[in-house]
Amino acid sequence: MAVTMRTPLARVLGPKTATGMSEQLGLETVGDLLRHYPRRYASRGEQADLADVQVGDRVTVLAQVRSVSTRPMRNRRGSLTEVVVGDGSGRMKLVFFNHRHAQLKPGAWGMFAGTVGEWRGEKQFAHPDMHLLDGADDEDDWARALVPIYPASKDVSSWVIQKSVKLLLGASGELGDIVVDPLPEEIRSRHGLLPLPDALLDIHRPTTMEDVERAASRLKWDEALVLQLTLAARRRAAALEPGIARPRRSGGLLDAVDAALPFALTEGQREVGEELAAELDRDQPMHRLLQGEVGSGKTVVALRAMAQVVDAGGQAALLAPTEVLAAQHARGIRQLLGSLGRAGELDGDPAGTRVTLLTGSLKAAARRQALTEVADGSAGIVIGTHALLQQTVEFADLGLVVVDEQHRFGVEQRDALRAKGSRPPHVLVMTATPIPRTVAMTVYGDLEISTLRQLPSGRGGVSSSVVPAVEKPGWVDRAWARLREEVGAGRQAYVVCPRIGDVPGEDEPEDADGAPAEDDGARTDRRPPLAVLDVAELLRSGPLAGLRLDVLHGRMTPEEKDASMRAFAAGETQVLVATTVVEVGVDVPNATVMVVMDADRFGVSQLHQLRGRVARGAHPGLCLLVTEAPTSSPTGQRLDAVAATSDGFELARLDLETRREGDVLGAAQSGRRSGIRLLSLLEDEELISSARTEATALLGTDRGLADHPGLAAEVAALATDERAEWLEKA
Ligand code: ADP
Ligand code: MG
């Protein structure tokens, strides 16, 4: 039977290889393998790969053997073989115990794969997997200028993938039969794109890097066009289902909010406010992203929009990522609304509404009460965590959904809430992590973007420093001394650690994004991250003895958390030792010091968020990033960059550069599931825009995709595939 893109790999490769590919790399069909593109291309001689690899990386390198020496081991039986390999710029040692490798001779070329370790300051591979380039069988592969290096797994090495792909391409006269090009000829020629079989051949077996680029841009087009067709179809469907206009009314809650605000709105807040007010007034549901620097005052903008919707007779829901933050929002909003937020209570203003908090930790009776208020519409403003998303939560008339700190939520969650409106509600999502236009356009299903660039005036600003704990131990003492000075002056401080502690085997950061992973594998073990409970103990009995210190972390009960947060907000606690539960949104204006322990364990955006917790009042802030990472390491430099700028937009850029695309999109939206492999939502803005234009034009004709069965099939495949789940509701 003829091989096609849908042929199971097991029919083409051996069962063992096919099983490994399926289980470890998720490759099931010939098409999957042909679309498993090389991560990079090695060439003999002028590579800088060895110089660049980091300890802990799992890598595959192409290198030449320089020397081989075998000696008996001193304390054990057996022998130790050390092999030095090099490429143009670097050297690395391979270590084998009791191993005989007859072909490992100086001058031999090979590929070596493993996790980079370190011994006596030198990088080394212990027992690497290797594939020496000697057999005649390999001749053709290794004579090539560019050797593809594939994303590999433990049992399926890069060279096994290379061989398997070669097998498929080897029938290369027939590649044209295996692969049917879905792209309409006219689009191909308009954008100067290679036919699909040529592009696949070139991406796997290029002669020059120009081949790779041409092939990649063609393959990216497939991804972009299918994605945009799917989104365009969805846009057309959405346009047929209007929402409800929520026009502004004077003399209601919004006016009361404005009158109660203890400050004047910034110009940006006013402008965005106008934008939202106008959009809420249309029956086309608003779909907007509000991005604004940490501390730029997004909450009040959202509150004003919520008030407008309540004035128009609807309900507004605010979804917050943590209980701490939800409770803080509820407290702040209730305080601002005063009696207007207590309609139905004895001292409430009947012209007002109710502010209802709904979180997972509510006791049964309180929860029933909250659910009733939400369902009968007496709660105009509903604030909550994930608990809001549950099936049992029903709204009388949900008019506006606000999602705070969007980066903490998946698209699925936002949409679960949106689905609670009888007609599509307006949606406002807020984030302090800037999202590139193409990402907003693609992953978030066409969000319009508003930006708050200005911070409210009168802020002190934060100065940041990296404290290299190993190189300059004295600086750590100095850090605690500075913290004491601030507390002595009446201010408060946070000390943040990556882990809670006190649990055997707990070695994962509570909530950290983690350090950016390189290459295709996991990092080796390091010492466990510092823990809140341990650090609190050390500080209490050491450098911060005598200060009023408390802890806050995710394993405390909601009541404990709330009590801890309240005590800190009231100034009763001077130093709060916490996990990243304080990362988002926590607002205590008197706090001026943020010390982050093991700062290298946090992502750039997280550090920026953490830093945003201080200097929220008039006093200047101080952020100290304590790390054992060497100043000169990439990690040290990343921290330096965070310390050097407080521009969230610049840092977001840095963050995106140091993370992989999949991480940027969030786990649920990464690579294979979205069908996006080569397309970079950050770098291919132009290509994505062109694809969007083509998609809109294709669907705009009466015949739609009827004349392009190949394309229609790809879109249908994406739609029925589990990987489209996230797109489904976007
Ligand atoms: P974020 O955008 O990070 O969510 P918040 O909405 O929490 O920021 O606002 C940060 C702090 O600034 C809050 O204490 C808020 O009351 C205050 N704030 C907001 N707008 C203004 C303003 N126009 N003038 C002064 N303070 C403001
Ligand atoms: Mg906020």
PDB file of C-alpha atoms in Angstrom, residues 24 39 46 52 80 125 193 205 287 308 325 372 421 460 486 524 674 680 713:
ATOM      1  CA  GLN A  24       8.658   9.840  23.902  1.00  0.00           C
ATOM      2  CA  ARG A  39      16.254  22.082  15.939  1.00  0.00           C
ATOM      3  CA  GLU A  46      33.276  26.096  12.595  1.00  0.00           C
ATOM      4  CA  ASP A  52      28.072  27.480  24.458  1.00  0.00           C
ATOM      5  CA  LEU A  80      38.718   5.031  33.236  1.00  0.00           C
ATOM      6  CA  PHE A 125      29.877  14.134  29.502  1.00  0.00           C
ATOM      7  CA  LEU A 193       6.923  29.884  -1.637  1.00  0.00           C
ATOM      8  CA  ARG A 205      18.631  17.734   4.175  1.00  0.00           C
ATOM      9  CA  HIS A 287     -12.818  41.706  23.608  1.00  0.00           C
ATOM     10  CA  GLN A 308     -20.994  50.925  34.165  1.00  0.00           C
ATOM     11  CA  LEU A 325      -5.678  38.630  45.460  1.00  0.00           C
ATOM     12  CA  THR A 372     -27.822  32.637  45.513  1.00  0.00           C
ATOM     13  CA  GLY A 421     -23.511  34.707  29.980  1.00  0.00           C
ATOM     14  CA  GLY A 460       9.216  56.636  44.713  1.00  0.00           C
ATOM     15  CA  GLU A 486      13.997  50.359  56.364  1.00  0.00           C
ATOM     16  CA  THR A 524      20.490  17.960  36.369  1.00  0.00           C
ATOM     17  CA  SER A 674      -1.461  24.220  18.434  1.00  0.00           C
ATOM     18  CA  SER A 680       7.357  32.322  15.933  1.00  0.00           C
ATOM     19  CA  ALA A 713      -8.715  19.159   5.010  1.00  0.00           C
TER      20      ALA A 713
END
